[in-house]
XYZ file of C-alpha atoms in Angstrom:
782
model
C 0.000 0.000 0.000
C 2.916 2.356 0.705
C 4.088 1.758 -2.875
C 0.714 2.701 -4.345
C 0.303 5.786 -2.184
C 3.737 6.990 -3.252
C 2.601 7.125 -6.878
C -0.717 8.626 -5.909
C 0.861 11.496 -4.008
C 3.046 12.429 -6.950
C 0.125 12.703 -9.324
C -2.158 14.374 -6.815
C 0.020 17.439 -7.217
C 0.650 16.967 -10.913
C -2.952 16.341 -11.984
C -3.581 18.539 -14.971
C -6.002 19.586 -17.661
C -5.010 20.141 -21.281
C -1.517 21.600 -21.045
C -2.345 24.338 -23.530
C -5.243 25.599 -21.436
C -7.879 25.192 -24.121
C -9.978 22.459 -25.659
C -10.544 22.522 -29.388
C -14.056 21.624 -30.589
C -12.602 18.664 -32.522
C -11.099 17.260 -29.309
C -14.011 14.979 -28.552
C -14.546 13.406 -31.966
C -14.008 9.672 -32.327
C -12.723 9.039 -35.842
C -12.841 5.607 -37.456
C -10.335 4.806 -40.170
C -12.976 3.212 -42.373
C -10.672 0.951 -44.378
C -7.587 -1.192 -44.075
C -4.542 -0.948 -46.336
C -5.622 -3.092 -49.289
C -9.349 -2.660 -48.668
C -11.660 -4.834 -50.718
C -15.026 -6.573 -50.540
C -16.141 -8.862 -53.343
C -19.746 -7.741 -52.887
C -18.659 -4.184 -53.736
C -15.890 -4.525 -56.346
C -14.236 -1.143 -56.908
C -17.044 0.278 -54.829
C -15.790 0.930 -51.300
C -17.919 4.072 -51.198
C -20.980 1.860 -51.628
C -19.735 -0.448 -48.892
C -19.438 2.490 -46.496
C -22.832 3.821 -47.585
C -24.459 0.592 -46.423
C -22.351 0.477 -43.241
C -23.269 4.043 -42.223
C -26.297 3.274 -39.983
C -24.248 0.778 -37.960
C -21.450 3.286 -37.470
C -23.951 5.864 -36.256
C -25.480 3.393 -33.792
C -22.015 2.547 -32.438
C -21.336 6.234 -31.764
C -18.750 6.999 -34.467
C -18.425 10.766 -34.997
C -16.409 10.753 -38.209
C -14.879 8.387 -40.743
C -11.480 8.785 -42.332
C -11.619 7.691 -45.981
C -8.726 6.980 -48.371
C -7.658 9.392 -51.130
C -10.490 9.443 -53.640
C -8.802 10.766 -56.803
C -7.742 8.752 -59.841
C -4.564 6.707 -59.410
C -2.759 4.496 -61.904
C -5.790 2.203 -61.815
C -8.208 0.512 -59.450
C -5.339 -1.714 -58.308
C -4.045 1.288 -56.344
C -5.580 2.104 -52.965
C -5.226 5.864 -53.335
C -1.716 6.844 -52.296
C -0.330 7.056 -55.841
C -2.289 10.077 -57.102
C -2.433 10.755 -60.818
C -5.235 13.227 -61.673
C -6.373 15.515 -58.845
C -9.560 16.495 -60.692
C -10.727 12.960 -61.478
C -12.969 11.616 -58.709
C -14.065 8.605 -60.701
C -15.853 10.465 -63.490
C -13.249 10.476 -66.290
C -12.242 7.544 -68.468
C -8.468 7.323 -68.236
C -5.972 4.699 -67.126
C -8.425 2.155 -68.603
C -11.062 2.916 -65.982
C -13.670 5.426 -64.956
C -13.919 4.232 -61.366
C -11.367 4.588 -58.603
C -10.971 1.954 -55.899
C -13.834 3.698 -54.065
C -16.185 3.676 -57.059
C -17.358 6.403 -59.388
C -17.871 10.063 -58.522
C -21.631 9.747 -58.068
C -21.113 6.955 -55.543
C -18.457 8.912 -53.663
C -20.700 11.960 -53.345
C -23.631 9.799 -52.271
C -21.562 8.145 -49.562
C -20.624 11.511 -48.056
C -24.264 12.623 -48.187
C -25.445 9.408 -46.492
C -22.807 9.782 -43.777
C -24.087 13.288 -43.104
C -27.641 11.977 -42.955
C -26.424 9.591 -40.240
C -24.724 12.412 -38.336
C -21.205 11.308 -39.325
C -18.497 13.638 -40.617
C -16.120 12.597 -43.398
C -12.361 13.140 -43.111
C -10.667 13.051 -46.518
C -7.151 11.648 -46.811
C -4.983 13.942 -48.952
C -1.573 13.288 -50.538
C 0.434 16.458 -51.174
C 3.928 15.038 -51.503
C 3.949 13.313 -54.878
C 2.113 12.212 -58.006
C 2.807 9.143 -60.099
C 2.104 7.074 -63.218
C 2.678 9.738 -65.882
C 1.505 8.738 -69.334
C -1.506 7.136 -70.966
C -2.754 3.717 -69.870
C 0.319 2.174 -71.506
C 2.714 4.943 -70.444
C 2.815 6.698 -73.818
C 3.656 10.392 -73.578
C 4.621 10.278 -69.933
C 8.353 10.615 -70.456
C 10.024 13.971 -71.035
C 13.507 13.410 -72.519
C 14.625 16.845 -71.286
C 13.793 16.112 -67.640
C 16.535 15.976 -65.082
C 16.710 12.451 -63.732
C 15.810 11.734 -60.099
C 17.205 8.212 -60.366
C 13.834 6.520 -59.866
C 11.154 7.685 -62.288
C 13.052 7.512 -65.587
C 11.911 11.035 -66.530
C 8.206 10.090 -66.540
C 7.079 13.550 -65.528
C 4.619 14.708 -68.201
C 1.210 14.766 -66.539
C -1.676 15.465 -68.902
C -5.305 14.689 -68.198
C -8.460 14.004 -70.153
C -11.196 16.613 -69.959
C -14.553 17.392 -71.481
C -12.761 19.242 -74.273
C -10.182 16.517 -74.884
C -11.387 12.991 -74.056
C -9.123 10.019 -74.597
C -9.767 8.947 -78.197
C -6.513 6.949 -78.239
C -3.712 5.931 -75.905
C -0.951 7.304 -78.119
C 1.673 9.799 -77.004
C 0.192 12.525 -79.222
C -3.288 12.018 -77.815
C -2.033 11.964 -74.247
C 0.135 15.055 -74.693
C -2.809 16.937 -76.240
C -5.138 16.468 -73.260
C -6.172 19.748 -71.647
C -7.440 18.635 -68.241
C -6.876 21.048 -65.369
C -3.592 21.113 -63.417
C -1.161 19.651 -65.945
C 2.370 19.161 -64.618
C 5.862 19.217 -66.115
C 9.220 17.916 -64.986
C 10.228 21.290 -63.524
C 7.438 20.903 -60.941
C 9.361 18.030 -59.341
C 12.775 17.407 -57.861
C 15.294 17.825 -59.355
C 14.791 20.880 -61.530
C 17.073 23.670 -62.681
C 16.724 25.554 -59.397
C 16.222 22.824 -56.815
C 18.281 19.688 -56.286
C 16.963 16.358 -55.067
C 17.660 13.501 -52.792
C 19.397 15.201 -49.835
C 16.601 15.268 -47.236
C 13.057 14.123 -46.433
C 11.475 16.901 -48.480
C 13.321 16.604 -51.791
C 13.688 12.818 -52.049
C 11.338 10.869 -54.358
C 10.175 8.139 -51.995
C 6.911 7.246 -53.774
C 6.899 8.951 -57.173
C 7.951 12.178 -58.806
C 8.431 14.313 -55.713
C 6.756 17.729 -55.812
C 8.968 20.811 -55.614
C 6.907 23.549 -53.949
C 9.505 26.286 -54.368
C 8.173 29.363 -56.153
C 10.669 28.916 -59.019
C 9.743 25.270 -59.724
C 7.974 25.882 -63.020
C 8.590 25.526 -66.717
C 7.422 23.883 -69.923
C 7.481 20.334 -71.172
C 9.919 19.699 -74.000
C 7.532 17.489 -75.953
C 3.923 18.137 -74.862
C 1.431 19.475 -77.400
C -0.790 21.084 -74.774
C 1.816 23.107 -72.914
C 0.459 26.161 -71.056
C 2.862 28.619 -69.492
C 3.351 28.135 -65.766
C 3.678 31.030 -63.355
C 5.494 31.454 -60.069
C 4.362 29.235 -57.172
C 2.687 26.960 -59.682
C 2.399 23.827 -57.561
C 1.525 25.553 -54.302
C -1.163 27.728 -55.898
C -2.686 24.878 -57.837
C -2.748 22.532 -54.868
C -4.503 25.243 -52.875
C -7.054 25.778 -55.646
C -7.578 22.037 -56.040
C -8.251 21.477 -52.339
C -10.822 24.274 -52.270
C -12.522 22.742 -55.340
C -12.267 19.282 -53.746
C -13.951 20.364 -50.518
C -16.745 22.142 -52.377
C -17.344 19.240 -54.740
C -17.288 16.382 -52.234
C -18.549 18.148 -49.130
C -16.064 16.512 -46.762
C -15.635 17.939 -43.267
C -11.934 17.631 -42.522
C -8.597 16.376 -43.810
C -5.843 13.961 -42.974
C -2.525 14.916 -44.625
C -0.283 12.025 -45.584
C 3.475 12.079 -44.859
C 3.702 15.727 -43.810
C 7.437 15.608 -43.080
C 8.021 15.127 -46.812
C 6.840 18.535 -47.998
C 7.288 22.046 -46.588
C 5.330 23.049 -43.497
C 4.381 26.357 -45.133
C 2.415 24.404 -47.730
C 0.428 22.633 -45.005
C -0.302 25.884 -43.204
C -1.274 27.600 -46.460
C -3.793 25.006 -47.620
C -5.172 24.517 -44.104
C -5.898 28.234 -43.745
C -7.649 28.240 -47.099
C -9.745 25.193 -46.244
C -10.698 26.803 -42.947
C -11.269 30.381 -44.144
C -10.701 30.724 -47.899
C -13.246 28.312 -49.367
C -16.186 30.737 -49.214
C -19.356 28.853 -48.231
C -17.368 25.614 -47.827
C -14.866 27.079 -45.322
C -14.500 24.733 -42.364
C -13.646 27.440 -39.828
C -11.436 26.969 -36.772
C -13.333 23.842 -35.729
C -12.482 21.923 -38.928
C -10.864 18.586 -38.128
C -7.324 18.312 -39.504
C -4.458 15.978 -38.694
C -1.017 15.375 -40.188
C 0.898 12.118 -40.306
C 4.373 12.728 -38.915
C 6.186 9.672 -37.643
C 8.453 10.943 -34.883
C 8.920 11.829 -31.243
C 6.938 14.260 -29.132
C 9.198 17.219 -29.839
C 8.879 16.715 -33.606
C 5.107 16.312 -33.397
C 4.766 19.447 -31.288
C 7.055 21.413 -33.602
C 4.959 20.566 -36.675
C 1.685 21.448 -34.924
C 3.220 24.749 -33.794
C 4.527 25.472 -37.304
C 1.064 25.138 -38.854
C -0.260 27.433 -36.090
C -2.317 24.599 -34.618
C -4.585 24.487 -37.638
C -3.983 20.737 -37.479
C -2.795 18.222 -34.957
C -0.724 15.104 -35.372
C -1.217 11.427 -34.758
C 0.493 10.888 -31.412
C 3.158 8.467 -32.601
C 5.265 8.909 -29.496
C 2.389 7.645 -27.352
C 1.832 4.877 -29.905
C 5.437 3.738 -29.473
C 4.791 3.478 -25.714
C 1.551 1.547 -26.206
C 3.368 -0.902 -28.468
C 6.019 -1.427 -25.794
C 3.314 -1.920 -23.177
C 1.523 -4.578 -25.222
C 4.789 -6.306 -26.074
C 5.926 -6.149 -22.447
C 3.511 -8.896 -21.380
C 2.929 -7.299 -17.996
C 6.483 -6.056 -17.420
C 5.922 -2.522 -18.719
C 5.516 0.295 -16.176
C 2.063 1.756 -16.830
C 3.037 4.790 -14.786
C 5.177 6.010 -17.688
C 2.267 6.257 -20.155
C 1.049 9.821 -19.413
C 4.540 11.265 -19.882
C 4.744 9.770 -23.373
C 1.978 11.950 -24.812
C 2.914 14.891 -26.976
C 2.705 18.195 -25.134
C 0.770 20.143 -27.776
C -2.555 18.382 -27.448
C -4.922 20.991 -28.840
C -5.685 18.772 -31.846
C -3.773 15.608 -31.067
C -5.064 12.283 -32.371
C -4.140 9.300 -30.162
C -4.489 5.883 -31.783
C -3.738 2.186 -31.392
C -3.493 1.082 -35.028
C -3.873 2.478 -38.519
C -3.058 1.243 -42.012
C 0.585 2.289 -41.625
C 1.142 0.261 -38.442
C -0.971 -2.752 -39.395
C 0.124 -4.786 -42.443
C -0.869 -8.437 -42.027
C -0.135 -11.258 -44.427
C -3.442 -12.829 -45.376
C -4.836 -16.166 -46.428
C -7.197 -16.387 -49.386
C -10.063 -15.920 -46.900
C -8.427 -12.824 -45.471
C -7.222 -14.296 -42.185
C -3.921 -13.297 -40.590
C -1.085 -15.679 -41.436
C 1.879 -13.409 -40.665
C 3.027 -9.815 -40.772
C 4.721 -7.524 -43.279
C 6.658 -5.802 -40.526
C 8.972 -4.125 -43.038
C 5.989 -2.053 -44.216
C 4.856 -1.076 -40.721
C 5.890 2.353 -39.428
C 5.532 1.016 -35.888
C 4.926 -2.561 -34.821
C 1.312 -3.641 -35.086
C -0.841 -4.293 -32.041
C -2.837 -7.440 -32.685
C -6.583 -6.897 -32.146
C -6.790 -10.227 -30.314
C -3.864 -9.436 -28.036
C -5.252 -9.344 -24.470
C -3.587 -5.976 -23.867
C -5.077 -4.335 -26.949
C -8.095 -3.416 -24.816
C -5.804 -1.590 -22.369
C -4.322 0.441 -25.207
C -7.788 1.385 -26.439
C -8.908 2.382 -22.946
C -5.909 4.715 -22.645
C -6.499 6.243 -26.091
C -10.119 6.927 -25.198
C -9.239 8.393 -21.795
C -6.539 10.918 -22.638
C -6.901 14.277 -24.364
C -7.446 14.313 -28.099
C -9.714 12.952 -30.810
C -9.318 9.155 -30.590
C -8.811 7.350 -33.877
C -10.052 3.774 -34.123
C -8.906 1.362 -36.819
C -11.357 -0.717 -38.842
C -9.681 -4.004 -37.903
C -9.789 -3.122 -34.194
C -13.495 -2.253 -34.175
C -14.626 -5.088 -36.475
C -13.477 -8.699 -36.289
C -12.190 -9.651 -39.727
C -8.836 -11.203 -38.815
C -9.739 -14.816 -38.115
C -13.360 -15.308 -39.167
C -12.750 -15.928 -42.896
C -15.087 -13.011 -43.549
C -12.811 -10.208 -44.741
C -13.684 -10.220 -48.429
C -17.172 -11.729 -48.433
C -19.252 -10.232 -45.619
C -22.220 -7.937 -45.916
C -21.540 -4.779 -43.876
C -25.141 -4.649 -42.624
C -25.016 -8.167 -41.148
C -23.998 -8.171 -37.454
C -23.053 -11.856 -37.588
C -21.018 -11.610 -40.779
C -19.259 -8.456 -39.543
C -19.110 -8.677 -35.737
C -17.646 -5.951 -33.522
C -14.867 -6.213 -30.956
C -16.858 -6.128 -27.714
C -14.239 -4.278 -25.654
C -13.631 -1.579 -28.259
C -17.355 -1.091 -28.822
C -17.888 -0.822 -25.062
C -15.121 1.755 -24.667
C -16.603 3.733 -27.547
C -20.000 3.672 -25.826
C -18.435 4.804 -22.543
C -16.483 7.633 -24.200
C -19.598 9.012 -25.867
C -22.358 8.439 -23.306
C -20.296 9.301 -20.236
C -19.007 12.335 -22.154
C -15.330 11.857 -21.318
C -14.114 14.965 -23.116
C -16.471 17.303 -21.299
C -14.422 16.731 -18.173
C -10.898 17.958 -17.480
C -8.098 15.409 -17.711
C -6.489 14.200 -14.443
C -4.115 11.308 -13.838
C -5.322 9.951 -10.479
C -3.085 6.911 -10.048
C 0.024 5.664 -11.788
C 1.931 2.582 -10.791
C 3.746 -0.189 -12.673
C 0.599 -2.281 -13.016
C -2.244 0.227 -12.613
C -3.134 3.517 -14.237
C -6.251 5.553 -13.408
C -7.335 8.594 -15.456
C -10.288 10.744 -14.505
C -12.329 12.873 -16.834
C -13.471 15.314 -14.174
C -16.832 14.253 -12.666
C -17.550 12.175 -15.785
C -15.630 8.900 -15.539
C -12.662 7.012 -14.106
C -10.880 4.951 -16.757
C -8.698 2.308 -15.104
C -6.256 -0.184 -16.655
C -4.219 -3.161 -15.429
C -1.622 -4.951 -17.594
C -1.238 -8.074 -15.408
C -2.397 -11.333 -16.921
C -4.420 -12.858 -14.082
C -4.005 -10.551 -11.064
C -6.681 -8.023 -10.189
C -5.438 -4.651 -8.996
C -7.158 -3.456 -5.806
C -6.691 0.263 -5.202
C -7.688 2.180 -2.076
C -8.154 5.903 -1.594
C -8.100 6.943 -5.247
C -8.896 10.663 -5.407
C -11.821 11.811 -7.572
C -13.820 14.978 -8.219
C -17.179 13.616 -7.062
C -18.765 14.601 -3.757
C -18.915 12.070 -0.970
C -21.795 9.668 -1.233
C -21.822 9.523 -5.047
C -22.583 6.027 -6.291
C -20.434 4.840 -9.175
C -21.079 2.002 -11.610
C -18.581 0.094 -13.747
C -19.907 0.641 -17.270
C -17.554 -1.958 -18.679
C -19.490 -4.548 -16.701
C -16.289 -6.142 -15.425
C -17.320 -5.294 -11.854
C -20.938 -6.051 -10.975
C -20.879 -4.179 -7.670
C -21.224 -0.415 -7.210
C -18.731 1.703 -5.277
C -19.292 4.887 -3.260
C -17.256 8.055 -2.911
C -16.030 8.791 0.625
C -13.471 10.736 2.658
C -13.316 13.908 0.579
C -13.743 12.379 -2.868
C -11.952 9.034 -2.554
C -12.932 5.615 -3.870
C -11.704 2.035 -3.560
C -11.834 -0.058 -6.714
C -10.826 -3.263 -8.440
C -9.354 -3.391 -11.960
C -9.651 -6.711 -13.833
C -6.662 -8.550 -15.334
C -6.056 -9.162 -19.024
C -7.034 -12.832 -19.159
C -10.709 -12.141 -19.859
C -11.897 -13.760 -16.620
C -13.917 -10.689 -15.628
C -17.606 -10.266 -16.427
C -18.309 -9.948 -20.177
C -14.760 -11.117 -20.811
C -13.379 -7.613 -20.257
C -9.618 -7.520 -20.588
C -7.582 -5.255 -18.354
C -9.867 -2.248 -17.952
C -12.949 -0.855 -16.238
C -14.827 2.447 -16.494
C -16.547 3.957 -13.465
C -19.154 6.678 -13.707
C -22.288 7.925 -11.945
C -25.143 5.413 -11.940
C -28.316 5.591 -14.021
C -26.658 6.754 -17.237
C -28.208 5.212 -20.328
C -27.535 5.739 -24.025
C -27.762 9.497 -24.512
C -25.259 10.338 -27.209
C -26.702 11.087 -30.637
C -25.340 13.161 -33.478
C -28.154 14.807 -35.413
C -28.671 14.186 -39.101
C -27.506 16.983 -41.380
C -27.721 17.870 -45.032
C -24.937 18.012 -47.601
C -23.782 20.861 -49.832
C -21.908 19.939 -53.003
C -20.856 22.207 -55.861
C -19.991 21.312 -59.451
C -17.878 23.592 -61.624
C -18.838 23.338 -65.283
C -15.878 24.003 -67.562
C -14.177 22.330 -70.498
C -11.009 21.443 -68.601
C -13.073 19.406 -66.107
C -15.207 16.322 -66.602
C -15.195 14.023 -69.613
C -17.491 13.146 -72.517
C -15.916 9.836 -73.458
C -18.612 7.178 -73.912
C -17.126 5.150 -71.035
C -17.002 8.098 -68.640
C -19.872 9.490 -66.578
C -20.235 12.084 -69.376
C -20.478 14.962 -66.951
C -19.001 18.451 -67.014
C -18.087 20.888 -69.738
C -18.987 24.532 -70.128
C -22.133 25.570 -71.941
C -21.369 25.375 -75.681
C -21.129 28.220 -78.144
C -24.275 28.818 -80.220
C -25.849 25.519 -79.271
C -28.728 24.135 -77.233
C -26.762 20.983 -76.391
C -27.169 20.302 -72.697
C -24.518 19.429 -70.157
C -24.900 16.943 -67.301
C -23.868 18.642 -64.077
C -23.980 15.553 -61.900
C -26.231 13.426 -59.728
C -27.584 13.665 -56.201
C -29.194 10.961 -54.080
C -31.990 12.765 -52.283
C -34.396 11.698 -49.530
C -38.081 11.509 -50.370
C -40.022 14.405 -48.894
C -36.935 16.491 -48.000
C -36.594 19.743 -49.972
C -33.700 20.047 -52.403
C -32.272 23.438 -53.365
C -30.280 23.906 -56.567
C -28.355 27.136 -57.102
C -26.369 28.211 -60.132
C -23.892 30.992 -60.773
C -23.001 31.672 -64.445
C -19.866 33.462 -65.578
C -21.979 35.588 -67.973
C -25.022 36.615 -65.903
C -26.767 38.284 -68.847
C -27.112 34.992 -70.749
C -30.194 32.940 -69.748
C -29.733 29.309 -68.729
C -32.130 26.399 -68.433
C -31.816 24.010 -65.493
C -33.507 20.600 -65.695
C -34.017 17.881 -63.085
C -34.355 14.284 -64.313
C -35.645 11.290 -62.375
C -33.891 7.950 -62.054
C -35.255 6.908 -65.466
C -33.885 10.050 -67.138
C -37.371 11.560 -67.442
C -37.556 15.314 -66.867
C -39.268 16.244 -63.600
C -39.134 19.995 -64.096
C -37.060 22.782 -65.615
C -36.480 26.475 -65.055
C -35.057 29.211 -67.293
C -33.475 32.332 -65.786
C -30.837 34.966 -66.474
C -28.183 35.540 -63.850
C -27.840 33.598 -60.632
C -30.704 31.199 -60.078
C -32.355 29.117 -57.358
C -34.677 26.164 -57.854
C -36.365 24.151 -55.087
C -38.189 20.859 -55.352
C -39.312 18.041 -53.070
C -38.441 14.520 -54.290
C -41.297 12.062 -54.508
C -38.928 9.107 -54.032
C -35.537 8.445 -52.444
C -32.890 7.926 -55.078
C -30.888 9.333 -57.966
C -31.786 12.679 -59.512
C -29.765 14.062 -62.434
C -29.051 17.771 -62.854
C -28.671 19.160 -66.365
C -28.024 22.670 -67.599
C -27.987 24.307 -71.018
C -28.265 27.552 -72.944
C -31.748 29.062 -73.220
C -31.166 30.206 -76.833
C -29.137 28.909 -79.751
C -27.272 32.164 -80.301
C -25.506 32.459 -76.968
C -21.771 32.544 -76.447
C -20.075 29.760 -74.519
C -19.649 30.213 -70.779
C -18.895 28.202 -67.682
C -20.879 28.170 -64.466
C -21.111 26.717 -60.989
C -24.030 24.624 -59.753
C -24.626 23.928 -56.061
C -26.986 21.361 -54.543
C -28.180 21.477 -50.942
C -30.042 18.301 -50.008
C -30.543 15.512 -47.486
C -29.791 11.897 -48.338
C -31.559 8.868 -46.869
C -29.963 7.300 -43.812
C -30.356 3.757 -45.156
C -29.472 2.928 -48.774
C -29.158 -0.319 -50.700
C -26.581 0.433 -53.339
C -27.223 -2.386 -55.819
C -29.795 -0.417 -57.819
C -29.330 0.593 -61.445
C -27.949 4.087 -62.062
C -28.772 5.480 -65.508
C -26.222 7.792 -67.089
C -28.796 10.265 -68.524
C -26.095 11.627 -70.856
C -26.524 14.582 -73.184
C -25.982 14.499 -76.941
C -23.000 16.319 -78.452
C -23.167 18.011 -81.835
C -19.583 17.151 -82.804
C -17.950 14.889 -80.237
C -14.605 14.916 -82.077
C -14.395 18.624 -82.888
C -11.945 19.623 -80.226
C -9.697 16.645 -80.874
C -9.572 17.299 -84.602
C -8.328 20.796 -83.924
C -5.062 19.317 -82.773
C -4.423 17.201 -85.826
C -3.190 20.182 -87.868
C -0.715 21.334 -85.258
C 0.573 18.052 -83.856
C 2.825 17.492 -86.865
C 4.500 20.900 -87.018
C 8.242 20.464 -87.471
C 11.057 22.821 -86.440
C 13.902 22.620 -88.956
C 16.788 22.628 -88.482
C 16.923 21.773 -84.799
C 19.485 22.361 -83.323
C 20.112 25.622 -85.195
C 22.101 28.859 -85.013
C 19.092 31.086 -84.313
C 17.413 30.878 -87.722
C 14.963 28.098 -88.506
C 11.606 27.264 -90.058
C 8.342 25.841 -88.743
C 7.006 23.540 -91.428
C 3.413 22.336 -91.785
C 1.474 25.463 -90.811
C -0.889 25.573 -93.784
C -4.431 26.665 -92.937
C -3.465 27.981 -89.525
C -4.268 31.480 -88.347
C -1.191 32.491 -86.331
C -2.206 34.471 -83.249
C 1.144 34.752 -81.471
C 4.639 33.313 -81.334
C 6.622 33.419 -78.082
C 10.124 32.316 -77.180
C 11.093 31.522 -73.592
C 14.268 30.312 -71.982
C 14.374 27.648 -69.265
C 13.775 30.243 -66.549
C 10.565 31.443 -68.214
C 11.942 34.758 -69.534
C 10.516 35.799 -72.918
C 12.911 36.806 -75.714
C 12.237 38.883 -78.862
C 11.813 37.046 -82.157
C 11.010 37.941 -85.751
C 9.024 35.729 -88.108
C 7.378 35.734 -91.525
C 5.060 33.309 -93.316
C 5.937 31.859 -96.715
C 3.487 30.013 -98.996
C 0.962 29.778 -96.191
C 2.789 26.768 -94.750
C 6.301 27.759 -93.672
C 7.078 30.156 -90.833
C 10.598 31.596 -91.009
C 11.914 32.562 -87.579
C 15.026 34.398 -86.482
C 16.234 34.956 -82.940
C 18.258 38.022 -82.099
C 21.017 38.350 -79.514
C 20.536 35.041 -77.790
C 23.302 32.848 -76.524
C 23.315 29.120 -77.006
C 20.931 27.071 -74.936
C 17.529 25.377 -74.744
C 14.394 27.414 -75.510
C 10.675 26.797 -75.806
C 8.757 28.177 -78.739
C 5.019 28.553 -78.106
C 2.784 28.907 -81.170
C -0.809 30.080 -80.601
C -3.210 29.386 -83.502
C -6.926 29.393 -84.134
C -6.865 25.605 -83.743
C -4.974 25.390 -80.497
C -1.438 25.865 -79.242
C 1.748 23.895 -79.418
C 5.125 24.241 -77.698
C 8.308 23.035 -79.324
C 11.732 22.733 -77.716
C 14.577 24.188 -79.773
C 18.303 24.081 -79.236
C 20.391 27.102 -80.268
C 24.083 26.594 -80.906
C 26.823 29.227 -81.213
């Protein structure tokens, strides 16, 4: 007893609240990582968004506040789980890389999943990769390589990134077709390490660990040496475009927060920049100071705190230092000193995210049924904690008890490791997808006893017992011994004498009473599962007569589509959405689809770039039959009440056939159903196009232009320009500086060019014509 009182007296004076003196609104959220590394279910092939849509009501009933979803942009193909980003503006709506869908599904399904989560009161945290892109080139790699690129030693100069768009769908997988694609946010080799101004491979930021590594320096810009579509890049090209993309992304999807992958591998100022803009610079979609944000930095407490400080606490970090301690505790088999745990937390806990496992610490080897057969420890950033380990429950109790927004891992909450059910279960079936009883109980206790509404105090710390109080809300107690109960006497609490406390874990069936100025005596069960309900190593005491009281209200979703020719796709295999309103045509454009709840009002708003030109908005039912339409000039609002729960298609078009082309923004505010069966048919409801190959044919006359001779001494010809109306001719050096040139046209097909007062070197010649633009690399010799 003297030993226990010694530890108690120390902490009685050191009991503390959040060390920063404030609690962020995101502090109490429990976030579920709603996937494992190579997530898959054969009932939802390339449709994880549909899987989560059907799982949503169960997550709400369990008390989950938010789900963390994988990156949802197009990768090299559906074989990739999201961390090899290719096209930032493809959410599963464009046909490229031999697929329209991503691993999560198509864009409609992604947006529906977020809407259904909101209807169930659950926020969505979007995983975002800002460090790299990969898989340059068409589906077979054609066009991806730039021979002028500096070599990083890993990517073989595959650094031409061009994307399909409504204007330029993929009519072929050739290099010329790929390099002609005008999708938004194209990228060149100068946007990556190494480039002419920034070296590579000397530190965590400039080393290409997973693909062409982004160079965020303001001078990391330039032109491709061989691309046909080759727009001029300005200063801060990558930083500005990533910022713009994330704002578009948040508006389009309607997610509520972000998880940034591998934040030590790109500059902190980039994180702070995009976080501020997501919180305050996204207009109606701004998340504000309460927006959930977390960065993945694998390091010690000082490094975690330094990153959180550097981004001005706009985001927290996963508490890896605490995770290292939890791993040692589990692996210690009862020989770890539990009293050390509180000191292992990071000090900046305003937005900290404590966790037991995530996809980076949990990489099992699997049988064909999905059962654990071993471990890919070389891929784990910290050793895994087995869900069936008897001390896993202790780790989860600690994570729930301490300050921060606890993150649960899918494989810890649901039992898919040994039941041969990983790939074949139905998410709605409680028997096919059972929960881990201890983790579910701790989740219930955290939410219904309202842990995070009480200040954080460590009330007892000893080698085999740790007691944390959330002031006047709960005592969370853990014991890492295998078969020895821990009996503690005189544990200080904040409750008044006479308060009756109940163990909401059920491990103890008897109540205890507060006495002697706020003290209690208690018993903490061992890890062998011999306690009531098989509880392993923890108990949770709180005032009696508390029942389920924690509910997150349903909420609507706001999603905005931008209609422009460098977004979307009209390939027959795509969703055939996007595109600006055409010039002098009544051809319609499909904005997108919403999945609305019967009887709940839907509001559609639109904002045209040319307010004087009237537009017609149409709503189609799930059979592509028009429900209603409205024609207005300027900004417009249309409200309707669905007569069924399901897909509704939004179309827009010019009101007259003599209007100029323009782009616009369309916003939908609606409520989705809470329960959805996703195996229904979704009709495309595509629009007709007057000349689906017009924009591609424009390139045919400029793709074959030849610079001769090349290299040259400053005088050369551009051959093959017949029928082209030359708008401008520009010459730039590798730093982007324009140089004077003189040119004349002979026989309507040859452009004679001379360069004055230039030294030898590499230059880019940009030719603007009435049928598009082309950039050619030229080499000038002395």
